[in-house]
Each structure stands twice: as C-alpha cells, then as structure tokens.
C-alpha cells in the first residue's frame, strides 16, 4: 500500500483516507505520496472514456486504500446530475490566438459548470464524499471543516458539505475583499451544519489564522471532548487536489475525440492560479503519464509566483493588490510546497528549511539547479488590471467568447507566450463563469455599468446574447442567513461555538 507522508518529514505516514481526514500533516507540511507516477495512466484508452470513467481510474491510482466500489459511489454522487454539461468540463475550441504556431490550436477548458459556477466545484463536490468514506468503520466522531476563502472556495465548500452526514462546515472570508455575488453566494447558504463569517483582514491574514486554528492543541482537545475533529477543505487537502487531476485527462480525451491531436501528442496548459493548486494538479497529471508540454502559470497583479518562477526567489514581502480576480489575490501559494517536494526528488529537509525561512522572514530562495528543473516544467506570466480588462475585450471581440477576469489572466499570458516546441494543442483553463464577476466583465466591454451586480448581469446578457447561470441569477431574491464579522484573533472562538452549537 503506497502511503502519504508530510512534505517536511517521512517520520509519520498515513493512508490516503487518513490524509484526507486530517488535511494538513501534524508538522505543518502537506501530504504527498512517493508512489505518484510509478504507475502510468493508459493514455491510449482516453478517447473512449467518459469523465466518470477517467475520474474512477485517476482516483483509484492516487487513493489506493479506497475500494473501487467506494470510488465509484463518490464519482456518481459528485458528477452525475450536478454539472450542467454532460462532459462535466467541456472543451471549447477558439481560433488561433495569433501568436501560437498554427500547429497549436487553442481551446478553453470550461471548469465552471458546477453548482457554484467556479472550478472549485470539481473538487468540492468530491471531497465530502471522500471524507464520508474516510472514517474508521466503528468511529462516530464528527468532522468540522474550517476553510478560509478568497471568494470561490467558500461557496463551493458550502455547497459540497451542506447537510453532509457527520460534518459541520465553517467558512471565513475577508470582509470587503470578495465580489458582491460571491458574498451573497455564501451569506445565503442554507443547511443545518453551516456557519459563514466575514473577517477583518485580507485573504492571507484569514488563511494564516485558519492554520493557527489547526495548530491550536488546546482548542483541538476541547473540540475532541465533544466528539469533533477539525479538518480543512482548502486546496492543501489531498482530497481537493486529486479530483482536479482528472480534468487534465478529460481535456486530452476531448482533444483526441475532436481529432485535434493523436495519442502521444503533447499538450500545453495555461492555468490561472494563486494557491498553485490547479496547476499542481496538472503536474500530477504529467507525472501520471499525460503528455504535457509545459504548464504555464498565469498570475494577476499579485505576481509572486511569476517572480519566483523567473528568479528562484519567493518573497511575500510586497504590496498586496485587491484585483478583479480575487480568487488569485494570494501571496502565500500553499501548494507550491508540494511542487518543491517532487522537483527536489523528495528532499524533505530542504522543503522544511525553505518553509521555516518563509515563516520567519517571508522569503526563501531555491538552489539554482532546482530552479532549472522547475523552469523545465513550468512557464509563467502575469496580467495587470488593465491587461485583464483588455484580454476580456479582445477575447470577446476576436472570438465572440466571454471570459471572467481569472480566465482573462490566463488568456493574456497565453497570447504573449510562444507555444512550447512540440505542443500540438494549447488549453486555457477557464476557472469561473463570467457572470460571477459581471461588473468587471461589463466594464471591460465598455458597457454602461449599473450600480447593482444583478443589473450588470442583465446588461451583460443583453449585450452578448449569453445567459447567466440560473443559480447566480436567483441569488438576488435569496434570504441572507449569515451576517457575522470577527477579528482575526476571534476566529478560533467562532469555530468552537459553531461546533458546540451543532
Ligand atoms: C480558486 C480559483 C483560482 C485559483 O485556484 P488555485 O487553487 O489557486 O490554483 C482561479 N480562478 C478562480 C475563479 C478560482 O476560484
């Protein structure tokens, strides 16, 4: 049985079920599995496989202690009837962007057809199902999910965990730092086991405070006495990461079926990212045998990853920008730690030292040989706010295709990055419906922009002939159920109350 252990030490090992239940390793590291990539996915079978069949195969490789019946049930519950597309993540071809060679056509992988219109649904429809099957057969403990969100994770986690048996969920978001629609999506969430709270601070403050809550042993003891274990739904959880690996294979399957590529051809992926979760899943797909040419990391104005990937210096000591792509406004990219682990050939000591440096000084630098290996796999670019806006307009004018500001960061970067040699197709991951950010999109199209976000949706629909997803349009009339605002230091007490009140 291949086991998971911390990125910072091999001393403690866990089954994938235990890793999913615990979220974060006890030493603060992230769970990784050394067997990743030992077994390869049979890419030649992809053309005939449905999304569910691909998910079954990928999950079984990465979560070997789940039975195949358990995985089948998880896949069925997560993806059958919950996404508004039979492909789950449909691939839409765009004409050549002009800069890539003619041999590498561009397609958009739409990841936003789930219940909350953002790509996080792909993982967060799955995680509660995996968690429900991760407990001891005789255990009757309950799991309290605690999550910090920069906007989209919160709602997707709430939608996944609301009324999930044996679970509670508490979501914290930075007050005033998420879009109006995102906030309403969370504050209108129904469910007997959900708590939602705004925090005075930015996303990094909020996420750091959640990490401290997990490290608070006195709190853990009090909650434990009442039968509760804390766990995370952030993209540091193995159960979040693994479902995201699936859609890279699903994109490849669709390219095969469309005749765009043949089995074995390399594909380049451009991924709008902040926490490095989405693009890391692409790296896992590559390790599992998917022919990936290059993974291009696209950032917004918070371009800490761009600087890291070009210089080898990770430095979070910099101004924080609140942008129109709030889900990428992140200065601490947690999942980078897993990439450092794998690309340093599993050097736990190095990873532990770098993370200690990051915690102390907010900065670290990787050795030159490691940087070179990273750069072989990952390209990078970033978009300023003006460039995001231009990208939305130019994609609409050039292709008649509407993109949200997160996807627009990727579009901008893809337009300016020559295709990797050997790439037969390029795929841009689209991470949110444009209707989740109607104001920024309408402004980019130079439309007369009304005060209210829902009026903005209507303006956008009329101007473009596209339709808002039903679950977003109906938010306008939904009752607000959550209104708490706390300081960073009071988040632990809020979680405790939420658990003990259940
Ligand atoms: C979360 C999110 C991202 C970034 O995801 P990572 O896990 O940081 O890679 C990008 N776009 C949208 C819309 C998101 O919600």
PDB file of N, CA, C and O in Angstrom, residues 49-112:
ATOM      1  N   UNK A  49     -13.137   7.158 -23.111  1.00  0.00           N
ATOM      2  CA  UNK A  49     -13.557   7.217 -21.710  1.00  0.00           C
ATOM      3  C   UNK A  49     -14.409   8.443 -21.396  1.00  0.00           C
ATOM      4  O   UNK A  49     -14.129   9.548 -21.839  1.00  0.00           O
ATOM      5  N   UNK A  50     -15.464   8.223 -20.605  1.00  0.00           N
ATOM      6  CA  UNK A  50     -16.291   9.328 -20.114  1.00  0.00           C
ATOM      7  C   UNK A  50     -15.573  10.006 -18.952  1.00  0.00           C
ATOM      8  O   UNK A  50     -14.615   9.463 -18.402  1.00  0.00           O
ATOM      9  N   UNK A  51     -16.084  11.174 -18.561  1.00  0.00           N
ATOM     10  CA  UNK A  51     -15.486  11.867 -17.416  1.00  0.00           C
ATOM     11  C   UNK A  51     -15.479  10.961 -16.183  1.00  0.00           C
ATOM     12  O   UNK A  51     -14.485  10.858 -15.470  1.00  0.00           O
ATOM     13  N   UNK A  52     -16.604  10.303 -15.937  1.00  0.00           N
ATOM     14  CA  UNK A  52     -16.706   9.441 -14.750  1.00  0.00           C
ATOM     15  C   UNK A  52     -15.712   8.288 -14.808  1.00  0.00           C
ATOM     16  O   UNK A  52     -15.123   7.911 -13.787  1.00  0.00           O
ATOM     17  N   UNK A  53     -15.521   7.728 -15.989  1.00  0.00           N
ATOM     18  CA  UNK A  53     -14.562   6.616 -16.112  1.00  0.00           C
ATOM     19  C   UNK A  53     -13.126   7.099 -15.886  1.00  0.00           C
ATOM     20  O   UNK A  53     -12.336   6.421 -15.239  1.00  0.00           O
ATOM     21  N   UNK A  54     -12.826   8.285 -16.395  1.00  0.00           N
ATOM     22  CA  UNK A  54     -11.485   8.839 -16.164  1.00  0.00           C
ATOM     23  C   UNK A  54     -11.298   9.110 -14.670  1.00  0.00           C
ATOM     24  O   UNK A  54     -10.261   8.784 -14.077  1.00  0.00           O
ATOM     25  N   UNK A  55     -12.332   9.689 -14.055  1.00  0.00           N
ATOM     26  CA  UNK A  55     -12.246  10.003 -12.619  1.00  0.00           C
ATOM     27  C   UNK A  55     -12.017   8.726 -11.818  1.00  0.00           C
ATOM     28  O   UNK A  55     -11.181   8.688 -10.909  1.00  0.00           O
ATOM     29  N   UNK A  56     -12.751   7.683 -12.162  1.00  0.00           N
ATOM     30  CA  UNK A  56     -12.601   6.404 -11.459  1.00  0.00           C
ATOM     31  C   UNK A  56     -11.143   5.924 -11.528  1.00  0.00           C
ATOM     32  O   UNK A  56     -10.550   5.549 -10.518  1.00  0.00           O
ATOM     33  N   UNK A  57     -10.568   5.976 -12.723  1.00  0.00           N
ATOM     34  CA  UNK A  57      -9.207   5.459 -12.916  1.00  0.00           C
ATOM     35  C   UNK A  57      -8.173   6.327 -12.198  1.00  0.00           C
ATOM     36  O   UNK A  57      -7.272   5.813 -11.524  1.00  0.00           O
ATOM     37  N   UNK A  58      -8.304   7.653 -12.318  1.00  0.00           N
ATOM     38  CA  UNK A  58      -7.314   8.547 -11.707  1.00  0.00           C
ATOM     39  C   UNK A  58      -7.395   8.467 -10.175  1.00  0.00           C
ATOM     40  O   UNK A  58      -6.375   8.368  -9.482  1.00  0.00           O
ATOM     41  N   UNK A  59      -8.609   8.505  -9.662  1.00  0.00           N
ATOM     42  CA  UNK A  59      -8.757   8.456  -8.200  1.00  0.00           C
ATOM     43  C   UNK A  59      -8.234   7.143  -7.627  1.00  0.00           C
ATOM     44  O   UNK A  59      -7.601   7.126  -6.569  1.00  0.00           O
ATOM     45  N   UNK A  60      -8.474   6.057  -8.350  1.00  0.00           N
ATOM     46  CA  UNK A  60      -8.003   4.766  -7.849  1.00  0.00           C
ATOM     47  C   UNK A  60      -6.470   4.730  -7.771  1.00  0.00           C
ATOM     48  O   UNK A  60      -5.907   4.168  -6.841  1.00  0.00           O
ATOM     49  N   UNK A  61      -5.807   5.392  -8.739  1.00  0.00           N
ATOM     50  CA  UNK A  61      -4.342   5.411  -8.713  1.00  0.00           C
ATOM     51  C   UNK A  61      -3.814   6.250  -7.548  1.00  0.00           C
ATOM     52  O   UNK A  61      -2.791   5.917  -6.957  1.00  0.00           O
ATOM     53  N   UNK A  62      -4.508   7.314  -7.230  1.00  0.00           N
ATOM     54  CA  UNK A  62      -3.973   8.250  -6.240  1.00  0.00           C
ATOM     55  C   UNK A  62      -4.495   7.984  -4.823  1.00  0.00           C
ATOM     56  O   UNK A  62      -3.901   8.454  -3.851  1.00  0.00           O
ATOM     57  N   UNK A  63      -5.595   7.265  -4.724  1.00  0.00           N
ATOM     58  CA  UNK A  63      -6.185   6.978  -3.411  1.00  0.00           C
ATOM     59  C   UNK A  63      -6.375   5.472  -3.278  1.00  0.00           C
ATOM     60  O   UNK A  63      -7.497   4.962  -3.247  1.00  0.00           O
ATOM     61  N   UNK A  64      -5.258   4.723  -3.193  1.00  0.00           N
ATOM     62  CA  UNK A  64      -5.344   3.266  -3.348  1.00  0.00           C
ATOM     63  C   UNK A  64      -6.082   2.553  -2.223  1.00  0.00           C
ATOM     64  O   UNK A  64      -6.496   1.409  -2.414  1.00  0.00           O
ATOM     65  N   UNK A  65      -6.240   3.176  -1.056  1.00  0.00           N
ATOM     66  CA  UNK A  65      -6.922   2.439   0.007  1.00  0.00           C
ATOM     67  C   UNK A  65      -8.448   2.580  -0.034  1.00  0.00           C
ATOM     68  O   UNK A  65      -9.150   1.977   0.766  1.00  0.00           O
ATOM     69  N   UNK A  66      -8.975   3.352  -0.967  1.00  0.00           N
ATOM     70  CA  UNK A  66     -10.426   3.333  -1.200  1.00  0.00           C
ATOM     71  C   UNK A  66     -10.727   2.134  -2.090  1.00  0.00           C
ATOM     72  O   UNK A  66      -9.980   1.854  -3.032  1.00  0.00           O
ATOM     73  N   UNK A  67     -11.824   1.443  -1.818  1.00  0.00           N
ATOM     74  CA  UNK A  67     -12.191   0.331  -2.694  1.00  0.00           C
ATOM     75  C   UNK A  67     -12.745   0.905  -3.993  1.00  0.00           C
ATOM     76  O   UNK A  67     -13.190   2.059  -4.042  1.00  0.00           O
ATOM     77  N   UNK A  68     -12.765   0.094  -5.020  1.00  0.00           N
ATOM     78  CA  UNK A  68     -13.263   0.598  -6.289  1.00  0.00           C
ATOM     79  C   UNK A  68     -14.763   0.903  -6.190  1.00  0.00           C
ATOM     80  O   UNK A  68     -15.253   1.836  -6.829  1.00  0.00           O
ATOM     81  N   UNK A  69     -15.489   0.174  -5.358  1.00  0.00           N
ATOM     82  CA  UNK A  69     -16.911   0.496  -5.133  1.00  0.00           C
ATOM     83  C   UNK A  69     -17.068   1.848  -4.441  1.00  0.00           C
ATOM     84  O   UNK A  69     -17.969   2.618  -4.768  1.00  0.00           O
ATOM     85  N   UNK A  70     -16.204   2.118  -3.485  1.00  0.00           N
ATOM     86  CA  UNK A  70     -16.280   3.411  -2.783  1.00  0.00           C
ATOM     87  C   UNK A  70     -16.028   4.561  -3.759  1.00  0.00           C
ATOM     88  O   UNK A  70     -16.750   5.561  -3.770  1.00  0.00           O
ATOM     89  N   UNK A  71     -15.009   4.396  -4.592  1.00  0.00           N
ATOM     90  CA  UNK A  71     -14.698   5.462  -5.552  1.00  0.00           C
ATOM     91  C   UNK A  71     -15.836   5.624  -6.551  1.00  0.00           C
ATOM     92  O   UNK A  71     -16.245   6.746  -6.871  1.00  0.00           O
ATOM     93  N   UNK A  72     -16.382   4.503  -7.007  1.00  0.00           N
ATOM     94  CA  UNK A  72     -17.487   4.588  -7.963  1.00  0.00           C
ATOM     95  C   UNK A  72     -18.661   5.363  -7.368  1.00  0.00           C
ATOM     96  O   UNK A  72     -19.275   6.207  -8.039  1.00  0.00           O
ATOM     97  N   UNK A  73     -18.949   5.115  -6.086  1.00  0.00           N
ATOM     98  CA  UNK A  73     -20.063   5.821  -5.448  1.00  0.00           C
ATOM     99  C   UNK A  73     -19.755   7.311  -5.330  1.00  0.00           C
ATOM    100  O   UNK A  73     -20.614   8.172  -5.597  1.00  0.00           O
ATOM    101  N   UNK A  74     -18.524   7.638  -4.961  1.00  0.00           N
ATOM    102  CA  UNK A  74     -18.109   9.050  -4.853  1.00  0.00           C
ATOM    103  C   UNK A  74     -18.257   9.752  -6.204  1.00  0.00           C
ATOM    104  O   UNK A  74     -18.770  10.869  -6.291  1.00  0.00           O
ATOM    105  N   UNK A  75     -17.790   9.096  -7.254  1.00  0.00           N
ATOM    106  CA  UNK A  75     -17.818   9.698  -8.588  1.00  0.00           C
ATOM    107  C   UNK A  75     -19.265   9.917  -9.030  1.00  0.00           C
ATOM    108  O   UNK A  75     -19.623  10.987  -9.549  1.00  0.00           O
ATOM    109  N   UNK A  76     -20.093   8.930  -8.784  1.00  0.00           N
ATOM    110  CA  UNK A  76     -21.502   9.040  -9.178  1.00  0.00           C
ATOM    111  C   UNK A  76     -22.163  10.222  -8.454  1.00  0.00           C
ATOM    112  O   UNK A  76     -22.791  11.075  -9.065  1.00  0.00           O
ATOM    113  N   UNK A  77     -21.982  10.267  -7.140  1.00  0.00           N
ATOM    114  CA  UNK A  77     -22.632  11.331  -6.366  1.00  0.00           C
ATOM    115  C   UNK A  77     -22.092  12.717  -6.740  1.00  0.00           C
ATOM    116  O   UNK A  77     -22.825  13.697  -6.756  1.00  0.00           O
ATOM    117  N   UNK A  78     -20.795  12.787  -7.028  1.00  0.00           N
ATOM    118  CA  UNK A  78     -20.178  14.100  -7.264  1.00  0.00           C
ATOM    119  C   UNK A  78     -20.493  14.649  -8.652  1.00  0.00           C
ATOM    120  O   UNK A  78     -20.687  15.856  -8.814  1.00  0.00           O
ATOM    121  N   UNK A  79     -20.535  13.797  -9.675  1.00  0.00           N
ATOM    122  CA  UNK A  79     -20.555  14.317 -11.043  1.00  0.00           C
ATOM    123  C   UNK A  79     -21.787  13.956 -11.858  1.00  0.00           C
ATOM    124  O   UNK A  79     -21.981  14.494 -12.935  1.00  0.00           O
ATOM    125  N   UNK A  80     -22.621  13.041 -11.372  1.00  0.00           N
ATOM    126  CA  UNK A  80     -23.764  12.683 -12.207  1.00  0.00           C
ATOM    127  C   UNK A  80     -24.979  13.494 -11.784  1.00  0.00           C
ATOM    128  O   UNK A  80     -25.490  13.356 -10.685  1.00  0.00           O
ATOM    129  N   UNK A  81     -25.376  14.432 -12.641  1.00  0.00           N
ATOM    130  CA  UNK A  81     -26.529  15.273 -12.349  1.00  0.00           C
ATOM    131  C   UNK A  81     -26.197  16.568 -11.630  1.00  0.00           C
ATOM    132  O   UNK A  81     -27.080  17.379 -11.375  1.00  0.00           O
ATOM    133  N   UNK A  82     -24.934  16.797 -11.273  1.00  0.00           N
ATOM    134  CA  UNK A  82     -24.590  18.018 -10.540  1.00  0.00           C
ATOM    135  C   UNK A  82     -23.989  19.098 -11.444  1.00  0.00           C
ATOM    136  O   UNK A  82     -23.960  20.258 -11.077  1.00  0.00           O
ATOM    137  N   UNK A  83     -23.483  18.707 -12.610  1.00  0.00           N
ATOM    138  CA  UNK A  83     -22.876  19.668 -13.527  1.00  0.00           C
ATOM    139  C   UNK A  83     -23.789  19.895 -14.726  1.00  0.00           C
ATOM    140  O   UNK A  83     -24.436  18.966 -15.191  1.00  0.00           O
ATOM    141  N   UNK A  84     -23.791  21.126 -15.214  1.00  0.00           N
ATOM    142  CA  UNK A  84     -24.709  21.499 -16.298  1.00  0.00           C
ATOM    143  C   UNK A  84     -24.182  21.103 -17.670  1.00  0.00           C
ATOM    144  O   UNK A  84     -24.645  21.618 -18.677  1.00  0.00           O
ATOM    145  N   UNK A  85     -23.189  20.220 -17.725  1.00  0.00           N
ATOM    146  CA  UNK A  85     -22.676  19.762 -19.021  1.00  0.00           C
ATOM    147  C   UNK A  85     -22.424  18.263 -18.926  1.00  0.00           C
ATOM    148  O   UNK A  85     -21.856  17.786 -17.940  1.00  0.00           O
ATOM    149  N   UNK A  86     -22.814  17.496 -19.960  1.00  0.00           N
ATOM    150  CA  UNK A  86     -22.565  16.049 -19.926  1.00  0.00           C
ATOM    151  C   UNK A  86     -21.066  15.721 -19.901  1.00  0.00           C
ATOM    152  O   UNK A  86     -20.667  14.685 -19.394  1.00  0.00           O
ATOM    153  N   UNK A  87     -20.244  16.615 -20.431  1.00  0.00           N
ATOM    154  CA  UNK A  87     -18.796  16.399 -20.386  1.00  0.00           C
ATOM    155  C   UNK A  87     -18.218  16.773 -19.021  1.00  0.00           C
ATOM    156  O   UNK A  87     -17.019  16.626 -18.798  1.00  0.00           O
ATOM    157  N   UNK A  88     -19.004  17.331 -18.132  1.00  0.00           N
ATOM    158  CA  UNK A  88     -18.589  17.884 -16.834  1.00  0.00           C
ATOM    159  C   UNK A  88     -17.700  19.109 -17.057  1.00  0.00           C
ATOM    160  O   UNK A  88     -18.041  20.212 -16.634  1.00  0.00           O
ATOM    161  N   UNK A  89     -16.538  18.910 -17.722  1.00  0.00           N
ATOM    162  CA  UNK A  89     -15.644  20.039 -18.044  1.00  0.00           C
ATOM    163  C   UNK A  89     -15.471  20.099 -19.562  1.00  0.00           C
ATOM    164  O   UNK A  89     -14.481  19.590 -20.094  1.00  0.00           O
ATOM    165  N   UNK A  90     -16.421  20.731 -20.282  1.00  0.00           N
ATOM    166  CA  UNK A  90     -16.354  20.731 -21.742  1.00  0.00           C
ATOM    167  C   UNK A  90     -15.195  21.579 -22.280  1.00  0.00           C
ATOM    168  O   UNK A  90     -14.787  22.555 -21.650  1.00  0.00           O
ATOM    169  N   UNK A  91     -14.705  21.180 -23.439  1.00  0.00           N
ATOM    170  CA  UNK A  91     -13.598  21.881 -24.094  1.00  0.00           C
ATOM    171  C   UNK A  91     -14.150  22.640 -25.299  1.00  0.00           C
ATOM    172  O   UNK A  91     -14.798  22.057 -26.154  1.00  0.00           O
ATOM    173  N   UNK A  92     -13.896  23.953 -25.341  1.00  0.00           N
ATOM    174  CA  UNK A  92     -14.429  24.796 -26.413  1.00  0.00           C
ATOM    175  C   UNK A  92     -13.277  25.318 -27.263  1.00  0.00           C
ATOM    176  O   UNK A  92     -12.388  25.992 -26.736  1.00  0.00           O
ATOM    177  N   UNK A  93     -13.258  25.005 -28.571  1.00  0.00           N
ATOM    178  CA  UNK A  93     -12.142  25.488 -29.384  1.00  0.00           C
ATOM    179  C   UNK A  93     -12.250  26.979 -29.679  1.00  0.00           C
ATOM    180  O   UNK A  93     -13.335  27.491 -29.950  1.00  0.00           O
ATOM    181  N   UNK A  94     -11.151  27.701 -29.587  1.00  0.00           N
ATOM    182  CA  UNK A  94     -11.069  29.085 -30.069  1.00  0.00           C
ATOM    183  C   UNK A  94     -10.212  29.033 -31.325  1.00  0.00           C
ATOM    184  O   UNK A  94      -9.402  28.130 -31.483  1.00  0.00           O
ATOM    185  N   UNK A  95     -10.369  30.044 -32.192  1.00  0.00           N
ATOM    186  CA  UNK A  95      -9.436  30.071 -33.314  1.00  0.00           C
ATOM    187  C   UNK A  95      -8.059  30.437 -32.784  1.00  0.00           C
ATOM    188  O   UNK A  95      -7.920  30.871 -31.659  1.00  0.00           O
ATOM    189  N   UNK A  96      -7.066  30.273 -33.621  1.00  0.00           N
ATOM    190  CA  UNK A  96      -5.699  30.588 -33.223  1.00  0.00           C
ATOM    191  C   UNK A  96      -5.649  31.986 -32.588  1.00  0.00           C
ATOM    192  O   UNK A  96      -6.303  32.905 -33.037  1.00  0.00           O
ATOM    193  N   UNK A  97      -4.865  32.107 -31.552  1.00  0.00           N
ATOM    194  CA  UNK A  97      -4.756  33.397 -30.879  1.00  0.00           C
ATOM    195  C   UNK A  97      -3.811  34.341 -31.623  1.00  0.00           C
ATOM    196  O   UNK A  97      -3.657  35.477 -31.244  1.00  0.00           O
ATOM    197  N   UNK A  98      -3.146  33.848 -32.648  1.00  0.00           N
ATOM    198  CA  UNK A  98      -2.298  34.754 -33.418  1.00  0.00           C
ATOM    199  C   UNK A  98      -0.833  34.614 -33.091  1.00  0.00           C
ATOM    200  O   UNK A  98       0.007  34.738 -33.963  1.00  0.00           O
ATOM    201  N   UNK A  99      -0.495  34.318 -31.849  1.00  0.00           N
ATOM    202  CA  UNK A  99       0.925  34.231 -31.513  1.00  0.00           C
ATOM    203  C   UNK A  99       1.413  32.793 -31.542  1.00  0.00           C
ATOM    204  O   UNK A  99       2.534  32.533 -31.915  1.00  0.00           O
ATOM    205  N   UNK A 100       0.544  31.856 -31.115  1.00  0.00           N
ATOM    206  CA  UNK A 100       0.941  30.458 -31.132  1.00  0.00           C
ATOM    207  C   UNK A 100       1.100  30.017 -32.578  1.00  0.00           C
ATOM    208  O   UNK A 100       0.555  30.642 -33.485  1.00  0.00           O
ATOM    209  N   UNK A 101       1.856  28.957 -32.797  1.00  0.00           N
ATOM    210  CA  UNK A 101       2.016  28.498 -34.168  1.00  0.00           C
ATOM    211  C   UNK A 101       0.701  27.896 -34.628  1.00  0.00           C
ATOM    212  O   UNK A 101      -0.147  27.523 -33.829  1.00  0.00           O
ATOM    213  N   UNK A 102       0.533  27.762 -35.942  1.00  0.00           N
ATOM    214  CA  UNK A 102      -0.709  27.231 -36.489  1.00  0.00           C
ATOM    215  C   UNK A 102      -0.910  25.785 -36.042  1.00  0.00           C
ATOM    216  O   UNK A 102      -2.014  25.295 -35.946  1.00  0.00           O
ATOM    217  N   UNK A 103       0.221  25.123 -35.745  1.00  0.00           N
ATOM    218  CA  UNK A 103       0.136  23.739 -35.313  1.00  0.00           C
ATOM    219  C   UNK A 103      -0.425  23.571 -33.911  1.00  0.00           C
ATOM    220  O   UNK A 103      -0.624  22.478 -33.446  1.00  0.00           O
ATOM    221  N   UNK A 104      -0.636  24.676 -33.206  1.00  0.00           N
ATOM    222  CA  UNK A 104      -1.120  24.502 -31.836  1.00  0.00           C
ATOM    223  C   UNK A 104      -2.387  25.305 -31.596  1.00  0.00           C
ATOM    224  O   UNK A 104      -2.340  26.408 -31.078  1.00  0.00           O
ATOM    225  N   UNK A 105      -3.516  24.739 -32.011  1.00  0.00           N
ATOM    226  CA  UNK A 105      -4.791  25.419 -31.803  1.00  0.00           C
ATOM    227  C   UNK A 105      -5.103  25.561 -30.305  1.00  0.00           C
ATOM    228  O   UNK A 105      -4.648  24.758 -29.496  1.00  0.00           O
ATOM    229  N   UNK A 106      -5.875  26.608 -29.983  1.00  0.00           N
ATOM    230  CA  UNK A 106      -6.198  26.909 -28.594  1.00  0.00           C
ATOM    231  C   UNK A 106      -7.631  26.498 -28.283  1.00  0.00           C
ATOM    232  O   UNK A 106      -8.544  26.768 -29.061  1.00  0.00           O
ATOM    233  N   UNK A 107      -7.816  25.829 -27.159  1.00  0.00           N
ATOM    234  CA  UNK A 107      -9.159  25.516 -26.678  1.00  0.00           C
ATOM    235  C   UNK A 107      -9.277  25.985 -25.239  1.00  0.00           C
ATOM    236  O   UNK A 107      -8.289  26.111 -24.537  1.00  0.00           O
ATOM    237  N   UNK A 108     -10.522  26.215 -24.837  1.00  0.00           N
ATOM    238  CA  UNK A 108     -10.775  26.610 -23.458  1.00  0.00           C
ATOM    239  C   UNK A 108     -11.439  25.439 -22.739  1.00  0.00           C
ATOM    240  O   UNK A 108     -12.429  24.886 -23.219  1.00  0.00           O
ATOM    241  N   UNK A 109     -10.880  25.060 -21.611  1.00  0.00           N
ATOM    242  CA  UNK A 109     -11.470  24.002 -20.797  1.00  0.00           C
ATOM    243  C   UNK A 109     -12.368  24.669 -19.753  1.00  0.00           C
ATOM    244  O   UNK A 109     -11.874  25.311 -18.820  1.00  0.00           O
ATOM    245  N   UNK A 110     -13.672  24.535 -19.937  1.00  0.00           N
ATOM    246  CA  UNK A 110     -14.622  25.219 -19.054  1.00  0.00           C
ATOM    247  C   UNK A 110     -14.850  24.402 -17.788  1.00  0.00           C
ATOM    248  O   UNK A 110     -15.499  23.356 -17.817  1.00  0.00           O
ATOM    249  N   UNK A 111     -14.338  24.927 -16.684  1.00  0.00           N
ATOM    250  CA  UNK A 111     -14.395  24.185 -15.422  1.00  0.00           C
ATOM    251  C   UNK A 111     -15.523  24.690 -14.520  1.00  0.00           C
ATOM    252  O   UNK A 111     -15.576  24.333 -13.355  1.00  0.00           O
ATOM    253  N   UNK A 112     -16.419  25.514 -15.085  1.00  0.00           N
ATOM    254  CA  UNK A 112     -17.343  26.258 -14.204  1.00  0.00           C
ATOM    255  C   UNK A 112     -18.808  25.846 -14.335  1.00  0.00           C
ATOM    256  O   UNK A 112     -19.690  26.636 -14.048  1.00  0.00           O
TER     257      UNK A 112
END
